[in-house]
Coordinates of C-alpha atoms and ligand atoms in Angstrom, one line a residue:
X1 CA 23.6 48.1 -12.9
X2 CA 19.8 47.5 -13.4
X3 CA 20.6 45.3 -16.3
X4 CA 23.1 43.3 -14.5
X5 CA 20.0 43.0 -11.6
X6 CA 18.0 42.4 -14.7
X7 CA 20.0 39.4 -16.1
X8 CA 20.4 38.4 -12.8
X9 CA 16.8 37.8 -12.1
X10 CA 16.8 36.6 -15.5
X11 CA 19.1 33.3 -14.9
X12 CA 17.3 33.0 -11.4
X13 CA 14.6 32.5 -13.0
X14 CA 15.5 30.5 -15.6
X15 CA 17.7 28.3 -13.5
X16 CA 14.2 27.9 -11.3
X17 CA 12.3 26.6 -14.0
X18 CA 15.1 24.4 -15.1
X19 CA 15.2 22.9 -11.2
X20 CA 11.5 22.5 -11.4
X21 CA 11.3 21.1 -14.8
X22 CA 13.9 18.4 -13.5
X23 CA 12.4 17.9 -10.4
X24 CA 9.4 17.3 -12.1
X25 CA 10.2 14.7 -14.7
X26 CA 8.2 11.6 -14.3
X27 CA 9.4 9.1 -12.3
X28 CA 8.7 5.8 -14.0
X29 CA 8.7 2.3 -12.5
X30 CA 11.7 0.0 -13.8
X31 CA 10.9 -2.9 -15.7
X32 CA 11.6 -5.4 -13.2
X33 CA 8.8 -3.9 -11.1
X34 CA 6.3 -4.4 -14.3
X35 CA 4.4 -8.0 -14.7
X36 CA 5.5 -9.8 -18.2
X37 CA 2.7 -8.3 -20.5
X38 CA -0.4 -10.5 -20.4
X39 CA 0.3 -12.5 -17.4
X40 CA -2.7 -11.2 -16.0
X41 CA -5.4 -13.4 -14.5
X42 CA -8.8 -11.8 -14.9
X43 CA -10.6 -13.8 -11.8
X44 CA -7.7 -13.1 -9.7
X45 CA -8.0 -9.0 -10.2
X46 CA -11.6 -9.4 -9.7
X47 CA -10.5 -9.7 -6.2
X48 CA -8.1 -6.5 -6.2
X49 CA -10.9 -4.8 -8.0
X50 CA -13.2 -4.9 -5.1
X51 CA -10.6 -4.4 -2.6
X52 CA -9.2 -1.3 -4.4
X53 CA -12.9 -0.1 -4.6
X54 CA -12.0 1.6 -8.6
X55 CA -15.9 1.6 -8.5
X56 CA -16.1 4.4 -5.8
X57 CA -14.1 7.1 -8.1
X58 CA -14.9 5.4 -11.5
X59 CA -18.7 4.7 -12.0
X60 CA -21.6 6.4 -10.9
X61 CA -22.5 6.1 -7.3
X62 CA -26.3 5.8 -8.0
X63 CA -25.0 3.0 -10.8
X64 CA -26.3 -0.6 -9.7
X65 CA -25.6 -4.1 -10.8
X66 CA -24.0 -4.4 -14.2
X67 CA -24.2 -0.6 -14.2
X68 CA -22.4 0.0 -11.7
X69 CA -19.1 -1.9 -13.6
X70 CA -19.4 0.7 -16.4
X71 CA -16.5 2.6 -15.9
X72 CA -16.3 5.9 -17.3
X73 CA -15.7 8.5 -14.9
X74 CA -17.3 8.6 -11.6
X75 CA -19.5 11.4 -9.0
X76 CA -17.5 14.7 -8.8
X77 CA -15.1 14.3 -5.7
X78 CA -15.5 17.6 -3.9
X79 CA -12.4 18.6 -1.6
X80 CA -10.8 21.9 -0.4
X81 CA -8.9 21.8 -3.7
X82 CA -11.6 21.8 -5.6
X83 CA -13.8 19.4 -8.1
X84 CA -12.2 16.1 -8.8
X85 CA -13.7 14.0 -11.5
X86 CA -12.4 10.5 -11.5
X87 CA -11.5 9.3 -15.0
X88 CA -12.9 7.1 -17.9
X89 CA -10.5 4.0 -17.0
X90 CA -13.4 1.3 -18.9
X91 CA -11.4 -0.3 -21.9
X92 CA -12.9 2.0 -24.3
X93 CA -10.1 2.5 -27.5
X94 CA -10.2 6.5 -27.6
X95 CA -12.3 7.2 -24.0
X96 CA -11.1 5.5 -21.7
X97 CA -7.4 3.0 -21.3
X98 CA -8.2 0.6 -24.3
X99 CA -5.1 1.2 -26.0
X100 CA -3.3 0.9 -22.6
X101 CA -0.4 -1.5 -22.1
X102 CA 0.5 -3.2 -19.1
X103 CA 3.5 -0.6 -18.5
X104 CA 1.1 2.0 -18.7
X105 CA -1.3 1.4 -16.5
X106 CA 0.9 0.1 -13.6
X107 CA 3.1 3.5 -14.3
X108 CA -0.8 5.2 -13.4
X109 CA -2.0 2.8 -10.5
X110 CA 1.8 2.8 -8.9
X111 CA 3.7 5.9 -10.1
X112 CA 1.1 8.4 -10.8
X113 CA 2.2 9.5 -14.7
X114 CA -0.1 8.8 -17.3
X115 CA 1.2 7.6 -20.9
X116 CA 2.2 11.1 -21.8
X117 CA 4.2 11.3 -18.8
X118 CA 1.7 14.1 -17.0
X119 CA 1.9 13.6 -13.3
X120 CA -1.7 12.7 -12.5
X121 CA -3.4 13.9 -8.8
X122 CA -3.1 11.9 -5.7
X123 CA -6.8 11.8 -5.2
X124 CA -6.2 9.0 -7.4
X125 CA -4.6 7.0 -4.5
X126 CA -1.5 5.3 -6.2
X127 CA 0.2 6.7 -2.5
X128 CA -1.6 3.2 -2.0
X129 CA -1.5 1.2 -5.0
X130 CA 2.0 1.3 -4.9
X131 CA 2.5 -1.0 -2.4
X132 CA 0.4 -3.4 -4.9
X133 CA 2.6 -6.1 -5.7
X134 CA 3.2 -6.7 -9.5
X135 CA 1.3 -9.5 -9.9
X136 CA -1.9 -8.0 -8.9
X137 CA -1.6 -5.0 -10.8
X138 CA -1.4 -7.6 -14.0
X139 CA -4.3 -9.3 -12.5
X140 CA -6.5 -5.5 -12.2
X141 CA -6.0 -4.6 -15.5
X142 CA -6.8 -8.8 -17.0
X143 CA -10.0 -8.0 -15.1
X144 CA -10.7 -4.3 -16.2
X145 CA -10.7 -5.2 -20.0
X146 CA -12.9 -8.1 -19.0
X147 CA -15.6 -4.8 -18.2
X148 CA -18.1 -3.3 -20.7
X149 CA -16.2 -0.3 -23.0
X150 CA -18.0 3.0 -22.7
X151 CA -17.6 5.9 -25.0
X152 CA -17.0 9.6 -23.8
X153 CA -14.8 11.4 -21.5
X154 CA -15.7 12.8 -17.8
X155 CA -15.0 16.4 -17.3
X156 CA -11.9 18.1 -16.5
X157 CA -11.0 18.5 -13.1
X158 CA -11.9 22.0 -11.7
X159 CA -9.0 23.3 -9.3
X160 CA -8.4 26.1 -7.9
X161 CA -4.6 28.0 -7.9
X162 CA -1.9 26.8 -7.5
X163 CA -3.2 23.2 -7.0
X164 CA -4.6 23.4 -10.7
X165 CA -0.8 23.0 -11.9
X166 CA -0.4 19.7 -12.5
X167 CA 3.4 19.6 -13.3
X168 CA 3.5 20.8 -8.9
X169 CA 2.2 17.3 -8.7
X170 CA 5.9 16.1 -9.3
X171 CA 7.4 17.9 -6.5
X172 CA 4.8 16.8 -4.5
X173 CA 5.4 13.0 -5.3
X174 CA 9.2 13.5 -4.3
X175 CA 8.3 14.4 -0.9
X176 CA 5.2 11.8 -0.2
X177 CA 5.4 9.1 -3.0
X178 CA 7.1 5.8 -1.3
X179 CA 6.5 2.5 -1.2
X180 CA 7.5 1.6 2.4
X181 CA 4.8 0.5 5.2
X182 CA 3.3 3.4 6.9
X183 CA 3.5 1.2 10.3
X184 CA 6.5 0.2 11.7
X185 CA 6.5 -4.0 12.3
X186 CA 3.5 -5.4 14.1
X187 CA 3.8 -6.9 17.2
X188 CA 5.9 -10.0 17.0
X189 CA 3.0 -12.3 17.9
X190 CA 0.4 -10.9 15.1
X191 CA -1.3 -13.8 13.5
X192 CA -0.9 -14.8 9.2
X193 CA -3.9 -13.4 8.9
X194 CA -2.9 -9.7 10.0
X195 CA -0.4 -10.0 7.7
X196 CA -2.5 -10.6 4.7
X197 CA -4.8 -7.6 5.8
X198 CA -1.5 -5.3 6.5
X199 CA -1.5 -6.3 2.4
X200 CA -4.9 -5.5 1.5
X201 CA -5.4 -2.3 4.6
X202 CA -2.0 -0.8 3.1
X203 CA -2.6 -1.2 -0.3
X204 CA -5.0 -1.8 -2.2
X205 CA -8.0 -1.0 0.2
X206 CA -5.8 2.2 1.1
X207 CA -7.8 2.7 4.2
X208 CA -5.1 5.4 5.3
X209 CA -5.9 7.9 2.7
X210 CA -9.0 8.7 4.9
X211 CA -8.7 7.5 8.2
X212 CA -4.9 9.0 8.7
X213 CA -4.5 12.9 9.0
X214 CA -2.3 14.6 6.6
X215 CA 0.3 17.5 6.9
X216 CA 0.3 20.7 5.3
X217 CA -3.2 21.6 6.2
X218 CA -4.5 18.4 4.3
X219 CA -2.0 19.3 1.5
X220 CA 0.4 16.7 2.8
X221 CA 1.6 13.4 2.9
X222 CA -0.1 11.1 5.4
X223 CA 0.9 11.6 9.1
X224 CA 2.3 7.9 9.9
X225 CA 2.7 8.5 13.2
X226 CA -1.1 8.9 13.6
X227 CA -1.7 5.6 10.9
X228 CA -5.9 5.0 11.3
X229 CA -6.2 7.6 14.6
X230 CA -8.9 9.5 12.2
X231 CA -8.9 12.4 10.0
X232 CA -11.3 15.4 8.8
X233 CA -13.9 14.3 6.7
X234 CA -11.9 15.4 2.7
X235 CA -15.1 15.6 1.4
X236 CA -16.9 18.2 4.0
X237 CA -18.2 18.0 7.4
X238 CA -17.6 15.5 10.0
X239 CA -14.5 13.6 10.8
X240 CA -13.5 10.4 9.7
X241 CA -13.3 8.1 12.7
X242 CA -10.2 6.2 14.6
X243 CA -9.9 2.7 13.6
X244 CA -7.3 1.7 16.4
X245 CA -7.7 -0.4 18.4
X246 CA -7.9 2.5 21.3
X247 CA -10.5 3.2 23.3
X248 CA -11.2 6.8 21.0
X249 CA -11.3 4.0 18.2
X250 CA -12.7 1.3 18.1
X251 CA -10.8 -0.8 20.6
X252 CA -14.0 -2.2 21.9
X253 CA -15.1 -4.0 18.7
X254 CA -13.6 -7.8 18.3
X255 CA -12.3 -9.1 15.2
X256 CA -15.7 -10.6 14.2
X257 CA -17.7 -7.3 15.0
X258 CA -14.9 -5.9 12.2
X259 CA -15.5 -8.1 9.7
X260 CA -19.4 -8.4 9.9
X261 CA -19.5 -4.6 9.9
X262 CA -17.3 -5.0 6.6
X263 CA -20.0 -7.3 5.3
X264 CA -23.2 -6.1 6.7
X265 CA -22.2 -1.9 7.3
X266 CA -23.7 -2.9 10.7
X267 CA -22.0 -1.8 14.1
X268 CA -21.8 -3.5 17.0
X269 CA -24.3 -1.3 18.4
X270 CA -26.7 -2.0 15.1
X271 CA -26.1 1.4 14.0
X272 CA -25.5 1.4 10.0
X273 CA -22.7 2.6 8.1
X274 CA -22.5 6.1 6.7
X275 CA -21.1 9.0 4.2
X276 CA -18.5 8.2 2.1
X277 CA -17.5 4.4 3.9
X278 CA -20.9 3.3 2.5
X279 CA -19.1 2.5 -0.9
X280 CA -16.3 1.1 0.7
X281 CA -18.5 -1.5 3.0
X282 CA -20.6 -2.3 -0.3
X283 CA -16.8 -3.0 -2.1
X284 CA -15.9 -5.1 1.3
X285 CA -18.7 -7.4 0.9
X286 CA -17.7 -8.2 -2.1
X287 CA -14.1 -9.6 -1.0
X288 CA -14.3 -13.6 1.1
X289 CA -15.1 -13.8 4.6
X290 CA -11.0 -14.3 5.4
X291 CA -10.0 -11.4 3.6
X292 CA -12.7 -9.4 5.5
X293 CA -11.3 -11.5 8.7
X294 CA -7.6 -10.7 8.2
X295 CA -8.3 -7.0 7.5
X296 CA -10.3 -7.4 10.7
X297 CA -7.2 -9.7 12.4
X298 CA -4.6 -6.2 11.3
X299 CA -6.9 -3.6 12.7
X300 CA -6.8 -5.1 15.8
X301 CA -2.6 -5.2 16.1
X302 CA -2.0 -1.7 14.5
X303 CA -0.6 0.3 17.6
X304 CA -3.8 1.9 19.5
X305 CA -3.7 5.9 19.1
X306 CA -5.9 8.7 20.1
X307 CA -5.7 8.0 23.8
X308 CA -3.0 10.0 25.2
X309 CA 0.6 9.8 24.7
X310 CA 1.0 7.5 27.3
X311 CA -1.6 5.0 25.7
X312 CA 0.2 5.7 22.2
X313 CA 3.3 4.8 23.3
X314 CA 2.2 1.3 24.7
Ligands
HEC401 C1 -10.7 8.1 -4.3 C2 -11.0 8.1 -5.7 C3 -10.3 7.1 -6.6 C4 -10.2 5.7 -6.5 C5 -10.6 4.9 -5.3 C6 -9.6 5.2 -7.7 N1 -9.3 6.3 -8.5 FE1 -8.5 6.1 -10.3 N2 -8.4 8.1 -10.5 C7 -9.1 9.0 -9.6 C8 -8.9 10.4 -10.1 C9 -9.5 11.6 -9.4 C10 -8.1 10.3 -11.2 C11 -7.6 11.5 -12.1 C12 -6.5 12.2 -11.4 C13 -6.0 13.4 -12.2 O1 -6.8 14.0 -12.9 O2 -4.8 13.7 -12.2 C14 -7.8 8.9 -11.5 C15 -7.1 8.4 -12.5 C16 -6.9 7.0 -12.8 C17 -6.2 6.5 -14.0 C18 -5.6 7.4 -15.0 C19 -6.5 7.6 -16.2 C20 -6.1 8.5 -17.2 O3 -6.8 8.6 -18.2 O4 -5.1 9.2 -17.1 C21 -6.3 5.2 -13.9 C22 -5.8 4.2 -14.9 C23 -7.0 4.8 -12.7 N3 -7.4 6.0 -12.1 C24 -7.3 3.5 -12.3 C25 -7.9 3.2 -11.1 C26 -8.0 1.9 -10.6 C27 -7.7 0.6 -11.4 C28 -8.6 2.0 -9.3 C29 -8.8 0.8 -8.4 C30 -7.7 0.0 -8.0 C31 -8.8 3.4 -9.1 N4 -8.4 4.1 -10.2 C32 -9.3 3.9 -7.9 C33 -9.7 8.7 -8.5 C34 -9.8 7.4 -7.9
HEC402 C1 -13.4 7.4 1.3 C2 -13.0 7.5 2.7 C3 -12.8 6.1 3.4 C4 -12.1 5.1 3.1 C5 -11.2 4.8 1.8 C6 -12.2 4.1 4.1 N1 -13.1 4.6 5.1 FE1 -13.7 3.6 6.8 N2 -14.9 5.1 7.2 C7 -15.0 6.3 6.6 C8 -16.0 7.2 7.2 C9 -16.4 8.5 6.8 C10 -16.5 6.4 8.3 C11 -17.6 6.8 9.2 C12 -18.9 6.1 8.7 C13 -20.2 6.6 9.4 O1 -20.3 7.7 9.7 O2 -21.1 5.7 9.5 C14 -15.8 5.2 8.3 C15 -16.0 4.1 9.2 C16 -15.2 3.0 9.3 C17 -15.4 2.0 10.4 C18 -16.3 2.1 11.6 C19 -15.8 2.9 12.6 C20 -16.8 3.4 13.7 O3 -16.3 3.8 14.7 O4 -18.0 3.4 13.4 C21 -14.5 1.0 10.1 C22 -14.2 -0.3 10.9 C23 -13.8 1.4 8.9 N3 -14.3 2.6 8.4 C24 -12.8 0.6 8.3 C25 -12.3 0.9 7.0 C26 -11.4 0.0 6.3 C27 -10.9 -1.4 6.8 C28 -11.1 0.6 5.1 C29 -10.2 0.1 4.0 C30 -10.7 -1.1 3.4 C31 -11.8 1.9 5.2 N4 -12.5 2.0 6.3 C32 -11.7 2.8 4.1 C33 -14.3 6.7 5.4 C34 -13.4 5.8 4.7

């Protein structure tokens, strides 16, 4: 009898970690979603670059200038987690993704599986990057081997149980991984250019990952019904604010107040930019006056949120 319960529990188990192992295979992208190797155009992914703000994880915060594009590994991200530490990504041989192909690093930016297939953490945020269309990924990593190798490794990420096994990461991806829009269509009327920042917003800007709540106590997926409505701060005190166009958000800003803000990190009210949007601003004056203005052109025609169902529901 108690070996019977014994093999019993023995094949549960094993049939358990035969279902995760499976469930946890890397997902890889097909072929016909990867650029033709070396199609990349260097001054194009400078564009993406800055939108995509690698710099914020990848270099130094206190890095300046020249500095500041030496990318091997970045300021310890801090979360309820515990310690990320964003990776060496410069095109160093051994360090960092020098020996990278193509296929490789759009599998990272898009899929989240390194080269050895190990599912890598969504505080890297390929939830967004994978939206990127293949072109510009080509056109990134043209424009990161264009940037300065640097020798040596950042330190291992310091988690804390059970978030510290990565394989989990897998499971996770098969619930919140997916490459649709996280808004349903904007209104029929919305202007070119709110397209092209739905583009830039949704991906590779991934203004979501902070300014949208998330399920599962911050464990989660983001909650697309609340898309920009504001979020706890994931790096500590404070909240991150609503960027609807609501009156809780920022409903009484106009397209150009957006868009200078973007440039300047002023406000309309001359207040300056803070915490961790001060690297994103410095990124988004880096990008031309219309991408700032279409990324200015969607905020305004996301739906408003934050103001009551009935304004929600508008
Ligand atoms: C919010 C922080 C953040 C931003 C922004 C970010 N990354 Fe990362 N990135 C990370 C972290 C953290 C990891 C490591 C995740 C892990 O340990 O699983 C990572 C991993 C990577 C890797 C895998 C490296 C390896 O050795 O496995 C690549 C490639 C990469 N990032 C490229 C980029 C590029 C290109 C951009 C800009 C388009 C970018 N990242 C933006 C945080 C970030
Ligand atoms: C790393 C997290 C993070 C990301 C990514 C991020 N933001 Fe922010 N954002 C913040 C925080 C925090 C603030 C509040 C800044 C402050 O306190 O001055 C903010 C403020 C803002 C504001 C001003 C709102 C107000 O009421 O003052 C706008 C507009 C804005 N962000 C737009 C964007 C856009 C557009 C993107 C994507 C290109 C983006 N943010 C990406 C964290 C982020």
């Amino acid at each position: 009898m108690l070996n019977n319960i014994l093999i019993g529990v023995f094949v549960v188990v094993l049939a358990g970690a035969g279902g995760f192992k499976l469930l946890t295979l890397p997902q890889r992208l097909g072929p016909d979603q990867i650029a033709a190797e070396g199609s990349g155009d260097a001054v194009r992914g400078e564009r993406i670059f800055w939108a995509g703000g690698c710099v914020s994880c990848h270099a130094p915060s206190r890095a300046e200038g020249e500095d500041g594009l030496r990318l091997a590994g970045g300021d310890p991200l801090k979360t309820d987690f515990g310690i990320f530490h964003g990776p060496n990504i410069s095109p160093h041989p051994d360090d960092g993704i020098g020996g990278w192909s193509l296929a490789d690093f759009a599998n990272a930016l898009q899929r989240g599986v390194d080269p050895e297939g190990r599912h890598l953490y969504p505080a890297f945020p390929y939830t967004s990057y994978v939206r990127m269309t293949k072109e510009d990924v080509a056109d990134l990593f043209a424009y990161l081997k264009t940037l300065p190798p640097v020798a040596g490794k950042a330190p291992a990420n310091e988690l804390t149980f059970p978030f510290n096994i990565r394989p989990a990461v897998g499971l996770w991806k098969l619930a919140f991984l997916g490459d649709g829009s996280p808004v349903a269509d904007l209104p029929a009327d919305a202007s070119e250019a709110a397209h092209a920042g739905r583009y830039l917003v949704e991906g590779p800007g991934h203004c979501g990952e902070c300014h949208t709540p998330r399920g599962f106590a911050g464990a989660g997926g983001l909650e697309t019904g609340e898309w920009l409505a504001g979020a706890p701060n994931p790096e500590g005190r404070g909240r991150v604010p609503n960027i609807t166009p609501a009156k809780a958000g920022i409903g009484s800003w106009s397209e150009k107040d957006i868009a200078y803000y973007l440039e300047s990190g002023f406000t309309p009210d001359f207040d300056s930019v803070g915490g961790p949007m001060v690297e994103v601003q410095e990124n988004m004056a880096k990008l031309t006056d219309e991408d700032r203005a279409a990324i200015a052109a969607y905020l305004k025609a996301v739906p408003p949120r934050g103001d009551g169902e009935a304004a929600a529901e508008r």
